[in-house]
PDB file of N, CA, C and O in Angstrom:
ATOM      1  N   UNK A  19      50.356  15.537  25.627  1.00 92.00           N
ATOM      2  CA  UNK A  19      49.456  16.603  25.212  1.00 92.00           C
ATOM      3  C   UNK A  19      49.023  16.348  23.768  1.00 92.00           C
ATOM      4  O   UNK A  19      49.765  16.199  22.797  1.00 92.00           O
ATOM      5  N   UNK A  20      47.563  16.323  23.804  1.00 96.00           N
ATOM      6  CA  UNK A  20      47.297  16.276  21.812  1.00 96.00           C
ATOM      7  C   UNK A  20      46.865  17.350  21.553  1.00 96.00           C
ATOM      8  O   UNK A  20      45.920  17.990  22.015  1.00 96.00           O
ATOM      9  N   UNK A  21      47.927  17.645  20.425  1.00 97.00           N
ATOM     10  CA  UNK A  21      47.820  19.120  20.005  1.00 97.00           C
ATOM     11  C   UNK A  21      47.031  18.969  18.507  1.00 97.00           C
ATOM     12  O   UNK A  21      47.218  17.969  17.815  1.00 97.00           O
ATOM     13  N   UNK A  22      46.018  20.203  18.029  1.00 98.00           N
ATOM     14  CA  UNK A  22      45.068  19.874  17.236  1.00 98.00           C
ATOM     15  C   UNK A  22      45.197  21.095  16.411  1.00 98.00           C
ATOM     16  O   UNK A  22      45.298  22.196  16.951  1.00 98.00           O
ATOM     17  N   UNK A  23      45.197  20.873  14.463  1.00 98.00           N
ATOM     18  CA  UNK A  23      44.910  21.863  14.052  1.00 98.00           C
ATOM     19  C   UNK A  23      44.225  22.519  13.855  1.00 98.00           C
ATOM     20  O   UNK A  23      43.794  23.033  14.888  1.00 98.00           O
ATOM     21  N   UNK A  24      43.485  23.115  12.386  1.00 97.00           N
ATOM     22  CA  UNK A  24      42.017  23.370  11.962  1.00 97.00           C
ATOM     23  C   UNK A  24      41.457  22.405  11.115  1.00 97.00           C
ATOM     24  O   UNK A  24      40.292  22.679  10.829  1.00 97.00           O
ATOM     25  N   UNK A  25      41.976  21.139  10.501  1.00 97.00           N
ATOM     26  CA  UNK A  25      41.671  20.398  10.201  1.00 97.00           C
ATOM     27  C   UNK A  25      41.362  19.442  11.324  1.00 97.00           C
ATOM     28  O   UNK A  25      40.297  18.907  11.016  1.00 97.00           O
ATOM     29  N   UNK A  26      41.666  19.104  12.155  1.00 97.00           N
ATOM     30  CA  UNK A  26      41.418  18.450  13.276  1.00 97.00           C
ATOM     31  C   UNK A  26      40.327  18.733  13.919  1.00 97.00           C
ATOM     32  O   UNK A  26      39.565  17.967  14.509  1.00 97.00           O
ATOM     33  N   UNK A  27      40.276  19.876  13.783  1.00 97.00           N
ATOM     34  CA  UNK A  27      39.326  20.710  14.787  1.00 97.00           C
ATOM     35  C   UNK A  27      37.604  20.291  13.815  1.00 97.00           C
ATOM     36  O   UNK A  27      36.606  19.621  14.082  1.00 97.00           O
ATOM     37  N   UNK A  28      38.041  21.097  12.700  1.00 97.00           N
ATOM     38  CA  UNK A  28      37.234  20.647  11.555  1.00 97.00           C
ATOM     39  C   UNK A  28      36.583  18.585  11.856  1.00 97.00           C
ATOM     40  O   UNK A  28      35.386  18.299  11.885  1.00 97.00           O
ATOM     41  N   UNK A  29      37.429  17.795  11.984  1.00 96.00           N
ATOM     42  CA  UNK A  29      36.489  16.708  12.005  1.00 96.00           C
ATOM     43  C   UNK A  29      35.929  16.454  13.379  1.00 96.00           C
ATOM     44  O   UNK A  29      34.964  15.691  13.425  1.00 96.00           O
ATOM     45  N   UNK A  30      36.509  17.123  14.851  1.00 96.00           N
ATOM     46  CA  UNK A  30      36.041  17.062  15.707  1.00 96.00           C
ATOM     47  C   UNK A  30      34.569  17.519  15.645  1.00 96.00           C
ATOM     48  O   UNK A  30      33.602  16.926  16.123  1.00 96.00           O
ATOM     49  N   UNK A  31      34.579  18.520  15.065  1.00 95.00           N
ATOM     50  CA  UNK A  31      33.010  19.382  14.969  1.00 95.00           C
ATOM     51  C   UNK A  31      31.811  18.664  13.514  1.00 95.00           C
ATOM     52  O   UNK A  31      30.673  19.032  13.222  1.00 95.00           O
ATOM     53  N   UNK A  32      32.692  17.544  12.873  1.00 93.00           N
ATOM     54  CA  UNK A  32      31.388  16.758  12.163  1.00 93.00           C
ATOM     55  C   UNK A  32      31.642  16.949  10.951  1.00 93.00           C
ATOM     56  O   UNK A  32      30.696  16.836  10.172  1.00 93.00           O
ATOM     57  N   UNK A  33      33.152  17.340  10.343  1.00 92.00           N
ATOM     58  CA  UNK A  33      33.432  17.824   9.114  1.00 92.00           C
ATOM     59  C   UNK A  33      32.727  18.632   8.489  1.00 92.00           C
ATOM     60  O   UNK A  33      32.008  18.406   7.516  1.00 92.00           O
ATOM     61  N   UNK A  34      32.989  20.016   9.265  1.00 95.00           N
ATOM     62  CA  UNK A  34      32.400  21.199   8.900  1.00 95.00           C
ATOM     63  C   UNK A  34      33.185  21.819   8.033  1.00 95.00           C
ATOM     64  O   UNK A  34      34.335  21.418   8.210  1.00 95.00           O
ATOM     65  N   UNK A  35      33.112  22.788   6.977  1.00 96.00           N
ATOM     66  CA  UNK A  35      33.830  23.417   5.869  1.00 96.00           C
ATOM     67  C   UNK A  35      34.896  24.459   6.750  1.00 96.00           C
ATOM     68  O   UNK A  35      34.719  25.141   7.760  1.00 96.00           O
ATOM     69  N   UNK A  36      36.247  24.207   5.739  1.00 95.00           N
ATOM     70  CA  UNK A  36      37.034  25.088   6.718  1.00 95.00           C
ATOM     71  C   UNK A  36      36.852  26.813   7.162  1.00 95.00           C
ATOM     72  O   UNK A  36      37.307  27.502   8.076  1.00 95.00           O
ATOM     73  N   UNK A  37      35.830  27.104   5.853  1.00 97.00           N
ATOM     74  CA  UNK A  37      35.453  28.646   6.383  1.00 97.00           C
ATOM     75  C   UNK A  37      34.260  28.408   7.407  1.00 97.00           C
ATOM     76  O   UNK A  37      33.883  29.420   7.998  1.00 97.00           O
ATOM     77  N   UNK A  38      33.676  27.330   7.672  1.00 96.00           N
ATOM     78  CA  UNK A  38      32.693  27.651   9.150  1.00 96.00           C
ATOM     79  C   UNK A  38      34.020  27.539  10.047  1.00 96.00           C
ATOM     80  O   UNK A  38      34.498  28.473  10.689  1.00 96.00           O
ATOM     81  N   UNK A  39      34.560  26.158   9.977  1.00 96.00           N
ATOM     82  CA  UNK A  39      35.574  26.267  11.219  1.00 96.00           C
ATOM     83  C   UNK A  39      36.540  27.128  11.348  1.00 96.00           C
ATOM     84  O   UNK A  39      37.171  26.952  12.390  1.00 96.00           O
ATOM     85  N   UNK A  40      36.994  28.195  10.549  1.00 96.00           N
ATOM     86  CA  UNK A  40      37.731  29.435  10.742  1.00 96.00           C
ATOM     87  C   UNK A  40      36.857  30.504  11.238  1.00 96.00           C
ATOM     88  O   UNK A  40      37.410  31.600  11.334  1.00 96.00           O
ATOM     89  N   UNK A  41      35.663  30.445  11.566  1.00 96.00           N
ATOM     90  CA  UNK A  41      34.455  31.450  12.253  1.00 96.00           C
ATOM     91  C   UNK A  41      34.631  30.950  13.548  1.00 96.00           C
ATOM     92  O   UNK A  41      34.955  31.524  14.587  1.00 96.00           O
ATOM     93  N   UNK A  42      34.300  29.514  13.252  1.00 96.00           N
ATOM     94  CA  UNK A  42      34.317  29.152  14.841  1.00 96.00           C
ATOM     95  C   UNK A  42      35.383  29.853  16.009  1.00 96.00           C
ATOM     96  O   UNK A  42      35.183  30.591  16.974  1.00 96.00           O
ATOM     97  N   UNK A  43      36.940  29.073  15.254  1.00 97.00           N
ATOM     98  CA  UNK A  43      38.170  29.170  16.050  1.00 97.00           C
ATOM     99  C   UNK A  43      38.578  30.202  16.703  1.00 97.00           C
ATOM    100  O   UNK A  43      39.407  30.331  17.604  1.00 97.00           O
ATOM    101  N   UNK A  44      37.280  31.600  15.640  1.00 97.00           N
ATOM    102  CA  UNK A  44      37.747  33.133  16.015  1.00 97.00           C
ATOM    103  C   UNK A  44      36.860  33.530  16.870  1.00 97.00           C
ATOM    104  O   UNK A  44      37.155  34.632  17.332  1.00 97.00           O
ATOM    105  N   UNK A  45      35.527  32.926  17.430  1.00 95.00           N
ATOM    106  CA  UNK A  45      35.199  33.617  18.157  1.00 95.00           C
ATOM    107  C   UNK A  45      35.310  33.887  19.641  1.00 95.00           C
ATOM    108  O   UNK A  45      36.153  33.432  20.413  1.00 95.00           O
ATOM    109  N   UNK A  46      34.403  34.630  19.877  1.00 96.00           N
ATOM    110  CA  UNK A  46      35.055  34.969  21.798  1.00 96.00           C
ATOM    111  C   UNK A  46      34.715  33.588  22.667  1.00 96.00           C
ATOM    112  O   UNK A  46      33.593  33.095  22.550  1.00 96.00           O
ATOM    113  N   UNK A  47      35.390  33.170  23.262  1.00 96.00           N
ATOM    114  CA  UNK A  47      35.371  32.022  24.200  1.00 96.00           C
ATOM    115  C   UNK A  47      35.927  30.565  23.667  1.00 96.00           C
ATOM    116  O   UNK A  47      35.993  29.647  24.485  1.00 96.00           O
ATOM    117  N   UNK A  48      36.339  30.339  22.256  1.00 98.00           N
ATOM    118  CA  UNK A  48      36.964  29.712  21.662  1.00 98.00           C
ATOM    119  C   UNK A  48      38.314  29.367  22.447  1.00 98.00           C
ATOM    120  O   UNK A  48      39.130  30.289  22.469  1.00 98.00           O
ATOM    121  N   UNK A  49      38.716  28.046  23.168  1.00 98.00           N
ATOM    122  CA  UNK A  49      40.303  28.001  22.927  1.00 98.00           C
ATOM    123  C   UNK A  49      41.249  29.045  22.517  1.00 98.00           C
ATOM    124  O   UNK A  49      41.417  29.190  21.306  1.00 98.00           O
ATOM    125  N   UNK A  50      42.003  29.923  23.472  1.00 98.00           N
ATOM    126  CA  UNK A  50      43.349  30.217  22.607  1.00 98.00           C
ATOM    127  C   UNK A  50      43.726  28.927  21.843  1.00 98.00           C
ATOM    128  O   UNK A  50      43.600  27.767  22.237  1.00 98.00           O
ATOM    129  N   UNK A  51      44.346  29.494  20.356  1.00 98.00           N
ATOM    130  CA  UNK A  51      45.686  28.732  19.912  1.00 98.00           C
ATOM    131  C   UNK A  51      46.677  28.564  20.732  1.00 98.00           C
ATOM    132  O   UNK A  51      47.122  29.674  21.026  1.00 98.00           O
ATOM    133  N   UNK A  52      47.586  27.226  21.557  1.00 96.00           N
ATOM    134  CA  UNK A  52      48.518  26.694  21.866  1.00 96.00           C
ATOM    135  C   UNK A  52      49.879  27.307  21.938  1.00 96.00           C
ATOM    136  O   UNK A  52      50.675  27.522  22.851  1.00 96.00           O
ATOM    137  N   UNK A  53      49.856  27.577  20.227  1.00 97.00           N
ATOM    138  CA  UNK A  53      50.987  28.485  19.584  1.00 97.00           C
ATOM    139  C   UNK A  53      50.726  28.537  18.368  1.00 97.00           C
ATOM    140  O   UNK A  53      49.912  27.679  18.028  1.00 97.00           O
ATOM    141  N   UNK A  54      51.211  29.432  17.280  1.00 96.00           N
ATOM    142  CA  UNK A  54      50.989  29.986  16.294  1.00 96.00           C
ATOM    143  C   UNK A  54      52.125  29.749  15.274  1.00 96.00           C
ATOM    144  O   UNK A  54      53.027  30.578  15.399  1.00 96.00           O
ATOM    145  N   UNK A  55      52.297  28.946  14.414  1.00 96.00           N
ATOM    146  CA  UNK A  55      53.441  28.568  13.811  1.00 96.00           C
ATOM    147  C   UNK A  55      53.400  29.144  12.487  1.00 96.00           C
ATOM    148  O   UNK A  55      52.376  29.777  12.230  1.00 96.00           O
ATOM    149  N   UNK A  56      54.395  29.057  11.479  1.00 96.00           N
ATOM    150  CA  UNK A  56      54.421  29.015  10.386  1.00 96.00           C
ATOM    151  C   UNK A  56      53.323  28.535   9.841  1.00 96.00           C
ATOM    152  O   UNK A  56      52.542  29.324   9.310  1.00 96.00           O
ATOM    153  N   UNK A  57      53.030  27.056   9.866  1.00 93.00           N
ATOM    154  CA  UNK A  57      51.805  26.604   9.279  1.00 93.00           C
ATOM    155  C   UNK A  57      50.390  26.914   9.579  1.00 93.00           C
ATOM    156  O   UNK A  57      49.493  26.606   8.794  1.00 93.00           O
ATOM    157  N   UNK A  58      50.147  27.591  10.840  1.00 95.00           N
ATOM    158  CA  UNK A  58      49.260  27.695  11.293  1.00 95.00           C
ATOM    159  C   UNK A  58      48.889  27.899  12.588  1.00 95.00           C
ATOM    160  O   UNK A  58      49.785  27.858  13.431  1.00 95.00           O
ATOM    161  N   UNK A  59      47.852  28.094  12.911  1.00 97.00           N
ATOM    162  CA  UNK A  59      47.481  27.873  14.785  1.00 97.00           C
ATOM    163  C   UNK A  59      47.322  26.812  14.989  1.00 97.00           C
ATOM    164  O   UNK A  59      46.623  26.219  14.168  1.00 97.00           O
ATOM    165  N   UNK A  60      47.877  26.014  16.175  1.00 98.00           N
ATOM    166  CA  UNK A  60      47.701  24.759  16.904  1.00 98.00           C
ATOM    167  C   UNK A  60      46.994  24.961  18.442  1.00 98.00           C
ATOM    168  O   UNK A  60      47.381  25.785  19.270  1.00 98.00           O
ATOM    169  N   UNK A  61      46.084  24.193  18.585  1.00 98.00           N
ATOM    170  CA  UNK A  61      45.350  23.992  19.917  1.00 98.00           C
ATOM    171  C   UNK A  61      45.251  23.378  21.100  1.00 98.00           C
ATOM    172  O   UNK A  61      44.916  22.349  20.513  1.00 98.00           O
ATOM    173  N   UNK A  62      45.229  23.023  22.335  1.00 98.00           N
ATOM    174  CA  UNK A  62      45.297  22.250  23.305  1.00 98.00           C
ATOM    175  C   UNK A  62      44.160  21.207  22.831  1.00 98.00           C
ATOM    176  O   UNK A  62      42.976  21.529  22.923  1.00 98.00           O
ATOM    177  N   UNK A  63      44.557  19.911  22.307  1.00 98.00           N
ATOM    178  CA  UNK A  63      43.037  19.326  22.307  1.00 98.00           C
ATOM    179  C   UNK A  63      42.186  18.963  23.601  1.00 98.00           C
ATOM    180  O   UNK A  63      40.989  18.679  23.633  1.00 98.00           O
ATOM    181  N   UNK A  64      43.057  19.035  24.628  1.00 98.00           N
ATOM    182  CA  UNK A  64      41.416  18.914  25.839  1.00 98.00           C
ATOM    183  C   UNK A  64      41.269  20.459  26.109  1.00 98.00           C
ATOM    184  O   UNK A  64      40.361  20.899  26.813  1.00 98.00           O
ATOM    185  N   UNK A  65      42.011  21.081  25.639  1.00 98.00           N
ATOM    186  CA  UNK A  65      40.664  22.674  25.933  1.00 98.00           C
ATOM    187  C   UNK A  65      39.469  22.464  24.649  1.00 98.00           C
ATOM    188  O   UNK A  65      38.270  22.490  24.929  1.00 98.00           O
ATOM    189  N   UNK A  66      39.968  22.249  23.187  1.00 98.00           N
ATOM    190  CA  UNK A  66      39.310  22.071  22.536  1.00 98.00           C
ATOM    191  C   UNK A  66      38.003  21.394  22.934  1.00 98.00           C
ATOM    192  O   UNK A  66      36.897  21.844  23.236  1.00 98.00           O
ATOM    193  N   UNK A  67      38.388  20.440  22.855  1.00 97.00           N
ATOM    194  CA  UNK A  67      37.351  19.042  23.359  1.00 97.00           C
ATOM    195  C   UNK A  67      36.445  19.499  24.118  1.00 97.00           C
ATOM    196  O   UNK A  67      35.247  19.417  23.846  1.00 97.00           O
ATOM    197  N   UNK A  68      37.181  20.342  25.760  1.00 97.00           N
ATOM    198  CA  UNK A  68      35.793  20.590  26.583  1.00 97.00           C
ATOM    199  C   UNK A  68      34.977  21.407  26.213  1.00 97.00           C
ATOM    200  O   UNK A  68      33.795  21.371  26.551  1.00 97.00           O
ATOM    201  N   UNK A  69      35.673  22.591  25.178  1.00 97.00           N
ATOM    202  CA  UNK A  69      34.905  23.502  24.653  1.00 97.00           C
ATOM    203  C   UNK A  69      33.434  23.011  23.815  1.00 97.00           C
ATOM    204  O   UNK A  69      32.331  23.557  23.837  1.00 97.00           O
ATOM    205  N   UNK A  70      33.916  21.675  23.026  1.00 97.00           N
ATOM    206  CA  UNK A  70      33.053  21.425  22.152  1.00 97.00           C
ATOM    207  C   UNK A  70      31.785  20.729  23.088  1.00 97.00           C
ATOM    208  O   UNK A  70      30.609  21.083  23.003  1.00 97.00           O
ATOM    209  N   UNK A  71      32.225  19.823  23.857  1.00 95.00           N
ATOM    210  CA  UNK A  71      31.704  19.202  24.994  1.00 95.00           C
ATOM    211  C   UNK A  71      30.650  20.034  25.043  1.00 95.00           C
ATOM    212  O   UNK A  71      29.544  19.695  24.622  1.00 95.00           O
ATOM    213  N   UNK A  72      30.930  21.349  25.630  1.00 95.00           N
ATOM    214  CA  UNK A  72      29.576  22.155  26.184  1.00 95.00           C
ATOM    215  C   UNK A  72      28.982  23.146  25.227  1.00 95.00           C
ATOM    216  O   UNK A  72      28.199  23.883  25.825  1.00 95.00           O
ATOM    217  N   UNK A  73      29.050  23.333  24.360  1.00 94.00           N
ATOM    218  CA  UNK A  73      29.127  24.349  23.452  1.00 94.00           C
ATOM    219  C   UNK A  73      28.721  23.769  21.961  1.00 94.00           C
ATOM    220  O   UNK A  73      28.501  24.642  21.122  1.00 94.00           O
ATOM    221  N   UNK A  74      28.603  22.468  21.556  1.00 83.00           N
ATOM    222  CA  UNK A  74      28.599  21.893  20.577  1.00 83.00           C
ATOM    223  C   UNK A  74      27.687  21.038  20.748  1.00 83.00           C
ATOM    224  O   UNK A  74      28.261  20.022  21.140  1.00 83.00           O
ATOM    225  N   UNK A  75      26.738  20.878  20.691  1.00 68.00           N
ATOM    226  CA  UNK A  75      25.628  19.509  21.914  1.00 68.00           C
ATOM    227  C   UNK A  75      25.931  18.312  19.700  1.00 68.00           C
ATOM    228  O   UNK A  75      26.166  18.710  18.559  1.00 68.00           O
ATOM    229  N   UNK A  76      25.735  17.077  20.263  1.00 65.00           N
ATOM    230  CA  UNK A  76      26.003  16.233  19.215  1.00 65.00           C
ATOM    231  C   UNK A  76      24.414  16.018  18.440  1.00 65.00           C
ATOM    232  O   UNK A  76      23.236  16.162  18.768  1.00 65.00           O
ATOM    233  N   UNK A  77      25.040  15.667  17.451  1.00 56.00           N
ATOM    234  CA  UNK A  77      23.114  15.256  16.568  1.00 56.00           C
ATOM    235  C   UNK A  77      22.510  14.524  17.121  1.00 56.00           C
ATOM    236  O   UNK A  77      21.293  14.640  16.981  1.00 56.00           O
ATOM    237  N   UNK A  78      22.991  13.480  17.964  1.00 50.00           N
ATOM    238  CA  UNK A  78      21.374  13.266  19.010  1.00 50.00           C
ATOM    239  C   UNK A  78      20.997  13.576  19.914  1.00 50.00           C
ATOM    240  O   UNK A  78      20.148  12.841  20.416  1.00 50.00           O
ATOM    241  N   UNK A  79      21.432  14.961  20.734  1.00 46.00           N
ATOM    242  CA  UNK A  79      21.182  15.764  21.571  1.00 46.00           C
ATOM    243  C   UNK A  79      19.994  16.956  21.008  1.00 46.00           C
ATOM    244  O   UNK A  79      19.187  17.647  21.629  1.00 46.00           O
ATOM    245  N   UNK A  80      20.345  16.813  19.387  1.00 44.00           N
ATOM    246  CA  UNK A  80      19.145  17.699  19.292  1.00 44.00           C
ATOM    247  C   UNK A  80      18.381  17.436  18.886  1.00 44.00           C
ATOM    248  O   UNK A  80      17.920  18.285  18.122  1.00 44.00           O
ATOM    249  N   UNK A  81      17.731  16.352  18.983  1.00 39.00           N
ATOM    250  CA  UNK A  81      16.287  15.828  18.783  1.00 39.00           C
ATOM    251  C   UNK A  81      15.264  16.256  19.631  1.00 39.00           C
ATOM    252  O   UNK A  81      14.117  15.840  19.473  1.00 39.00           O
TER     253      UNK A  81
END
């Protein structure tokens, strides 16, 4: 299982600033967090992933 933080998450999405990717992580349809630790929330990275998959189209999709 690859488990992903908000930094992780952060370069998955194109090294976005961590206050966009703390908007992101919170909104509705976002991945639950995995589990919630001391350090932080951790994520399933293939829920992540598919999320971004459909939900994230890449910079040459939007041409």
């Amino acid at each position: 299982m690859e488990l992903l933080g908000l930094d992780e998450i952060r370069d998955l999405l194109g090294g976005i600033s961590k206050q966009r990717a703390t908007i992101i992580v919170g909104r509705k349809g976002f991945p639950d967090p995995f589990v919630t630790l001391k350090m932080g929330r951790v994520w399933d990275g293939k829920a992540v992933r598919a999320w971004i998959a459909t939900n994230r189209p890449s910079p040459a999709d939007e041409d």
